[in-house]
PDB file of C-alpha atoms in Angstrom:
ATOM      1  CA  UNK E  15       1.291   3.284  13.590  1.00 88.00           C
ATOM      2  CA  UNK E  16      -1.223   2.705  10.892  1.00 90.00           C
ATOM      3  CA  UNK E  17      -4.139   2.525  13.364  1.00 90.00           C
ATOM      4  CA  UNK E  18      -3.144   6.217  14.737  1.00 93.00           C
ATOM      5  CA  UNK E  19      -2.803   7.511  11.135  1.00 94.00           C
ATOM      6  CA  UNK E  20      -6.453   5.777  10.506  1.00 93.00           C
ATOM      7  CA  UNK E  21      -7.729   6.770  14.424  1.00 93.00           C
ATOM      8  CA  UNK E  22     -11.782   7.961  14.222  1.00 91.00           C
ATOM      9  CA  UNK E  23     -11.998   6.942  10.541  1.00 90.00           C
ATOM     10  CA  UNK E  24     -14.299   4.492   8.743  1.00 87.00           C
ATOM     11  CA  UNK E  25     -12.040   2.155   6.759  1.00 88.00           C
ATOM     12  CA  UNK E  26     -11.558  -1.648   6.355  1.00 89.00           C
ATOM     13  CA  UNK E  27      -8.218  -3.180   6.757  1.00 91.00           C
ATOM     14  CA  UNK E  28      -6.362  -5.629   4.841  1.00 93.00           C
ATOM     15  CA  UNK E  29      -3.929  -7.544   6.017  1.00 94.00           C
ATOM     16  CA  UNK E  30      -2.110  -9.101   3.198  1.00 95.00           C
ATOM     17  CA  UNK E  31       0.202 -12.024   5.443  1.00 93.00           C
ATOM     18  CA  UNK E  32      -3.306 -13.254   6.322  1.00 94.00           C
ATOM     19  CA  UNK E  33      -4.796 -14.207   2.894  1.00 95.00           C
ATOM     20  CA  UNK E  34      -3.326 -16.361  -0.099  1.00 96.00           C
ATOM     21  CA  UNK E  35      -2.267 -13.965  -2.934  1.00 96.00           C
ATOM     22  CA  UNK E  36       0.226 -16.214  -5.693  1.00 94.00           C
ATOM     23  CA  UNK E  37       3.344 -14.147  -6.839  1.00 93.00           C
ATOM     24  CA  UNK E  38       2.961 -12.974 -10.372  1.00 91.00           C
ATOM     25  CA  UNK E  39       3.054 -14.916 -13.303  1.00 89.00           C
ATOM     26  CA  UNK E  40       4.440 -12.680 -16.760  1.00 86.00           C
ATOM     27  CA  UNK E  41       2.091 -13.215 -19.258  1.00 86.00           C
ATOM     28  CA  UNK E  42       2.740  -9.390 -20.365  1.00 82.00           C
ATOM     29  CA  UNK E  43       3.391 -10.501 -23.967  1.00 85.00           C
ATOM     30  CA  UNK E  44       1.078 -13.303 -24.424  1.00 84.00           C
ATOM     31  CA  UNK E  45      -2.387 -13.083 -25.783  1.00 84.00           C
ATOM     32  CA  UNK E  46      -4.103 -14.110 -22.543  1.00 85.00           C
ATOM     33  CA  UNK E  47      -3.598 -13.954 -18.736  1.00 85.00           C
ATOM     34  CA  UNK E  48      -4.293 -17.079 -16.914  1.00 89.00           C
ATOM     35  CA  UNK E  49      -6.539 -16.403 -14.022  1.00 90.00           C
ATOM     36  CA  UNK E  50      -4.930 -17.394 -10.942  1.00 91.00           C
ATOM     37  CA  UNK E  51      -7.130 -19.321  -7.566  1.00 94.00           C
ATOM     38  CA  UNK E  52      -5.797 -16.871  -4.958  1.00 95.00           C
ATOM     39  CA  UNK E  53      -7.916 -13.553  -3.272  1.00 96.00           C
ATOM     40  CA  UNK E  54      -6.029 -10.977  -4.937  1.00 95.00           C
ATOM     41  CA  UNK E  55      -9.051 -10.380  -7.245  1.00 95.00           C
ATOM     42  CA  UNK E  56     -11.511  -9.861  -4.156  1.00 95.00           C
ATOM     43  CA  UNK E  57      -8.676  -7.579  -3.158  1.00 95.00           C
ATOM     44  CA  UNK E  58      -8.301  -5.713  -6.048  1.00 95.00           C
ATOM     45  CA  UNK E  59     -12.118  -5.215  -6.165  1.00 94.00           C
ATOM     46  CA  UNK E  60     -11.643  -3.432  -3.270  1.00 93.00           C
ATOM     47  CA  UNK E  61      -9.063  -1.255  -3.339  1.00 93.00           C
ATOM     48  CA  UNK E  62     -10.378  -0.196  -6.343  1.00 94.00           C
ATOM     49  CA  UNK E  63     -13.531   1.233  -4.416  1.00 92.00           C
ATOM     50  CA  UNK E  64     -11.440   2.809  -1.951  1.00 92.00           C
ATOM     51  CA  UNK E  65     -10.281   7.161  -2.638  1.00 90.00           C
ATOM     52  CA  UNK E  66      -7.803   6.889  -0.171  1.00 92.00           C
ATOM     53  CA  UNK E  67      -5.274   3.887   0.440  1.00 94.00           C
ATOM     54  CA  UNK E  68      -2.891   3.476   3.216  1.00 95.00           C
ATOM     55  CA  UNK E  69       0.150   1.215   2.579  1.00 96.00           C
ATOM     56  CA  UNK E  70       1.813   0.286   5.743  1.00 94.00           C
ATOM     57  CA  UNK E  71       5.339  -2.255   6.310  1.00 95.00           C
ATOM     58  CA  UNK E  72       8.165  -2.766   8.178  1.00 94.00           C
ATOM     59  CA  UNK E  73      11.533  -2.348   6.366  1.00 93.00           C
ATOM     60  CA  UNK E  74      12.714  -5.614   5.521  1.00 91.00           C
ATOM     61  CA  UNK E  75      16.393  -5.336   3.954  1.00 92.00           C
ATOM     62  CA  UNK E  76      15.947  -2.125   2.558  1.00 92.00           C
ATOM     63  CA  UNK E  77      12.703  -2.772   0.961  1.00 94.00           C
ATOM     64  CA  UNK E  78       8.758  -3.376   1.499  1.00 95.00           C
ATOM     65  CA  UNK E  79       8.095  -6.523   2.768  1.00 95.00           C
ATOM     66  CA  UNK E  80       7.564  -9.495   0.110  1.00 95.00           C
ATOM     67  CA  UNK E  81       3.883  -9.923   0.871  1.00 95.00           C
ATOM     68  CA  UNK E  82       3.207  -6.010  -0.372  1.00 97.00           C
ATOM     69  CA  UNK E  83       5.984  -6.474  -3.269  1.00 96.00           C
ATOM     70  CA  UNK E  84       4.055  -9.557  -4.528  1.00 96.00           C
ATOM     71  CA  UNK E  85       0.481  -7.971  -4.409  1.00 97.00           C
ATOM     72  CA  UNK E  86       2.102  -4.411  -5.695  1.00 97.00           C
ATOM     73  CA  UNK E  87       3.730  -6.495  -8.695  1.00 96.00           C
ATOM     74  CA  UNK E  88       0.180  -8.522  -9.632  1.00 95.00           C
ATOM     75  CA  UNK E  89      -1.177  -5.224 -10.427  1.00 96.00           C
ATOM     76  CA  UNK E  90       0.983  -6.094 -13.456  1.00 93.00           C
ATOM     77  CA  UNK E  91      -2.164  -8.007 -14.666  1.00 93.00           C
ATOM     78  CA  UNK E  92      -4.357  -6.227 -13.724  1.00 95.00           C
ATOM     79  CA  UNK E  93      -3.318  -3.761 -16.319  1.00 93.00           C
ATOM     80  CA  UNK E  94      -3.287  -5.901 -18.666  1.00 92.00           C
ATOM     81  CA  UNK E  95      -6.674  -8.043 -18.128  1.00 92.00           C
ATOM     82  CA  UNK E  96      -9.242  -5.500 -15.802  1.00 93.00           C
ATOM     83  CA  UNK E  97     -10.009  -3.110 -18.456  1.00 90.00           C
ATOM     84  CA  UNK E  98     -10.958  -0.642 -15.900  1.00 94.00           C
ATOM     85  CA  UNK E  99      -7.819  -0.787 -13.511  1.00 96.00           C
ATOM     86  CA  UNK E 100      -5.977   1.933 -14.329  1.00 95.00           C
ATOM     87  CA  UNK E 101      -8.927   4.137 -14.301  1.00 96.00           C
ATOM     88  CA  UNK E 102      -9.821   3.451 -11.483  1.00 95.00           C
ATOM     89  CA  UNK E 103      -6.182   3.485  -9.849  1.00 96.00           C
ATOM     90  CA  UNK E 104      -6.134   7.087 -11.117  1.00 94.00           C
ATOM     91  CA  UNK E 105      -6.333   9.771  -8.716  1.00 89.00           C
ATOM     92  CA  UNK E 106      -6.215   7.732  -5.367  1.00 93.00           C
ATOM     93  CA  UNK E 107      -4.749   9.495  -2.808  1.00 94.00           C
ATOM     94  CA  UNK E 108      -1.418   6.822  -1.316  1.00 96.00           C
ATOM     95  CA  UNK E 109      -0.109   6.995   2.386  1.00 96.00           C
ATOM     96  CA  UNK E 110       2.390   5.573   3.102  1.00 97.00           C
ATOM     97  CA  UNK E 111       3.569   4.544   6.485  1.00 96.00           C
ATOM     98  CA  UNK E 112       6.629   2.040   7.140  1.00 96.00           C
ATOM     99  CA  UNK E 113       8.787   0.928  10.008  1.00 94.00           C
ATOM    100  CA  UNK E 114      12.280   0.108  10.348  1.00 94.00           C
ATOM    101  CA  UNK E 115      15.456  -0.293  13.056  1.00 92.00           C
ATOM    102  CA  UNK E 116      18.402   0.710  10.723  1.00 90.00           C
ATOM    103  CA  UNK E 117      18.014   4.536  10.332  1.00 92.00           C
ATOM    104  CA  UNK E 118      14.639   4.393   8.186  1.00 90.00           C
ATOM    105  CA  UNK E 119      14.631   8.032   7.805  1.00 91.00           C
ATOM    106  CA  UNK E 120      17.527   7.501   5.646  1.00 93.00           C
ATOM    107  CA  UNK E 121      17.529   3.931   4.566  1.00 92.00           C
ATOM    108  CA  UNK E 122      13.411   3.677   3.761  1.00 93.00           C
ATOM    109  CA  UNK E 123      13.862   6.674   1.493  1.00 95.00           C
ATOM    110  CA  UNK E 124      14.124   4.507  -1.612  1.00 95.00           C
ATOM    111  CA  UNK E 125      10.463   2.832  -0.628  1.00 96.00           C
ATOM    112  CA  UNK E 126       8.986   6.327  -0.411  1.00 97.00           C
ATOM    113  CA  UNK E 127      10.814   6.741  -3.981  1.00 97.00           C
ATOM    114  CA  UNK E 128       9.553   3.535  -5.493  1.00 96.00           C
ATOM    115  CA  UNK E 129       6.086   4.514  -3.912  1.00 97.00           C
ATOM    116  CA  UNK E 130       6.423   7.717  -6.177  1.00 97.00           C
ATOM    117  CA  UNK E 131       7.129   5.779  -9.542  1.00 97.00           C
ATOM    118  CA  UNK E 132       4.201   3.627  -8.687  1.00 97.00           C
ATOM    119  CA  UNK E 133       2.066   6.861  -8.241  1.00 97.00           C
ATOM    120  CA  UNK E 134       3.295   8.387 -11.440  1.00 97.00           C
ATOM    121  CA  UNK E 135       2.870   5.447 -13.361  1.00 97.00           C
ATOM    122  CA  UNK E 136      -1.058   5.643 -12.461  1.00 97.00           C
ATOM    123  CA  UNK E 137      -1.751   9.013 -12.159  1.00 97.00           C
ATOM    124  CA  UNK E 138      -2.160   8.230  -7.898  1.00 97.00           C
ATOM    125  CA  UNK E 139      -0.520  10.908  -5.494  1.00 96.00           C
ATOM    126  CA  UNK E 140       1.546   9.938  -2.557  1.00 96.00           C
ATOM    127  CA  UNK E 141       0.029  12.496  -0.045  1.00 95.00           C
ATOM    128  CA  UNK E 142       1.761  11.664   3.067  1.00 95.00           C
ATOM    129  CA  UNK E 143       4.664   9.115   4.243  1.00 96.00           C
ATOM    130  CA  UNK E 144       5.357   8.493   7.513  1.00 96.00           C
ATOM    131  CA  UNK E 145       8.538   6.423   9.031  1.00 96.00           C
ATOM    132  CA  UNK E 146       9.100   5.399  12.184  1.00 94.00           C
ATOM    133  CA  UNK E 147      12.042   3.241  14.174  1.00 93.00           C
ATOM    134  CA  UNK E 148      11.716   0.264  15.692  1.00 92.00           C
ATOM    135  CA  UNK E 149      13.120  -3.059  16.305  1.00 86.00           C
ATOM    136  CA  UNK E 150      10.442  -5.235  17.962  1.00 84.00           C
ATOM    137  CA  UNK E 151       6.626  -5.198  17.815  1.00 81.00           C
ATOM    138  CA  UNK E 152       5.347  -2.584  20.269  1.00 82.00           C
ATOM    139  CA  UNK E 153       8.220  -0.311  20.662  1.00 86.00           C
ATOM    140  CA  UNK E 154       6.970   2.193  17.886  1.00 88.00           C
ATOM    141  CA  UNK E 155       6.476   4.343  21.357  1.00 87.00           C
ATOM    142  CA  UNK E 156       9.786   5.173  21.542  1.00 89.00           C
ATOM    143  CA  UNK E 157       9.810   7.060  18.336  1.00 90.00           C
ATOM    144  CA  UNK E 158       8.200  10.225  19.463  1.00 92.00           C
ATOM    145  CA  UNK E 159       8.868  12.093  15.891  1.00 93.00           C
ATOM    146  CA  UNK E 160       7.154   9.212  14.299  1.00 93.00           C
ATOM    147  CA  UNK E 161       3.630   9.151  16.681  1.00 94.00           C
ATOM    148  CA  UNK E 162       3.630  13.167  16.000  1.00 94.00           C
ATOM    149  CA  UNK E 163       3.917  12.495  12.098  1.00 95.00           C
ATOM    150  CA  UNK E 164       1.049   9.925  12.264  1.00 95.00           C
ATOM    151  CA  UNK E 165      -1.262  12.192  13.867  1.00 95.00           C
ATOM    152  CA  UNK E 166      -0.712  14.949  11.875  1.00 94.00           C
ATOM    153  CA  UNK E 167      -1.388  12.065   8.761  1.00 94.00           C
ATOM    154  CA  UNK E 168      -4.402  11.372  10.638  1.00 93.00           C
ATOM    155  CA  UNK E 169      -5.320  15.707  10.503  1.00 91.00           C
ATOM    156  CA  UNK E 170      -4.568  15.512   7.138  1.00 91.00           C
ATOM    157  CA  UNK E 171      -6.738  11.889   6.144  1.00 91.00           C
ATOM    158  CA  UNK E 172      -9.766  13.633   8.390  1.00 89.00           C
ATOM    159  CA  UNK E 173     -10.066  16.518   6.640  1.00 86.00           C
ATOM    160  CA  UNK E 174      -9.878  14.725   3.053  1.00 83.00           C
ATOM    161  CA  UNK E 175     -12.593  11.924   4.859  1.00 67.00           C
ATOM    162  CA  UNK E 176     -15.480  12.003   2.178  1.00 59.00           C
ATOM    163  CA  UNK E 177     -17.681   9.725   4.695  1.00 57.00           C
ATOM    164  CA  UNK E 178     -18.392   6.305   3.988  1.00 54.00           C
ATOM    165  CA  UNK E 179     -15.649   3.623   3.854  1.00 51.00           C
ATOM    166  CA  UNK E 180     -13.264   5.740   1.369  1.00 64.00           C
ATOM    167  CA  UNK E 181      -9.840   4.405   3.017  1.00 62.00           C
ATOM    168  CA  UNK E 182      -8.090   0.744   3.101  1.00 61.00           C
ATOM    169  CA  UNK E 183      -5.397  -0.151   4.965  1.00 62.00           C
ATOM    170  CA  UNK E 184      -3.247  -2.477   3.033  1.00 67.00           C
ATOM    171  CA  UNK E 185      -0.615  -4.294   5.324  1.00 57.00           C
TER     172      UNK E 185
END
């Protein structure tokens, strides 16, 4: 789904399963954050560039998958040690695309929710969500409300399109 809301668009994909990001360590309250050896800095770097950043992930139990949670939750640090992270964060436009087979109209509204929170919290704006039902890779083609609510994201995404490589993809 995430390559129809991102169809004719310049923009360079992530895919989060295939790279080593460490979950996060809390070193909120200390006076230091260890650097960790992982690629979430290179990451960071950027989706920092980036004005417009698509999330996209199946439902798992209710929630995003662990590989999203765990990069979403080292932004933790960088708050605390990138002096220019939340600046930067501020403003991005979020879309947000996820897939699920237990009614995730229903059921994935609490991602779009937590998505919202996360937005607030960094002065980003969730501009579009899109959720669509499946069980098994490939079958997102049976969801015809779903592939009509990705292309009108993708309207939406071409008309904001500043040129250049403004979007990630973050799966």
């Amino acid at each position: 789904m995430a390559r129809l809301v991102l169809d004719e668009l310049d923009y360079q994909e992530i895919n989060l399963s295939s790279v080593k990001i460490f979950d996060v360590k809390d070193f909120r309250f200390s006076p230091s954050w260890p650097r960790q050896n992982d690629e979430y800095y290179g990451i960071i770097e950027q989706l920092k560039r980036a004005k417009i950043i698509v999330f996209s992930t199946p439902i798992y139990w209710y929630g995003t998958s662990a590989v999203l949670k765990r990069f979403i939750e080292r932004w933790s640090e960088s708050i605390k040690v990138d002096t220019d992270f939340r600046e930067s964060m501020q403003e991005k436009k979020i879309v947000l695309i996820i897939v699920g087979g237990d009614n995730p109209v229903v059921k994935g509204q609490i991602i779009i929710d937590q998505f919202k929170y996360i937005c607030e919290f960094l002065g980003m704006k969730l501009i579009v969500s899109v959720i669509g039902e499946a069980n098994r890779p490939d079958t997102i083609s049976n969801d015809p409300n779903a592939l009509y609510e990705a292309k009108k994201a993708n309207i939406i995404l071409k008309k904001l399109d500043m040129g250049g490589n403004d979007f990630a993809n973050i799966q």
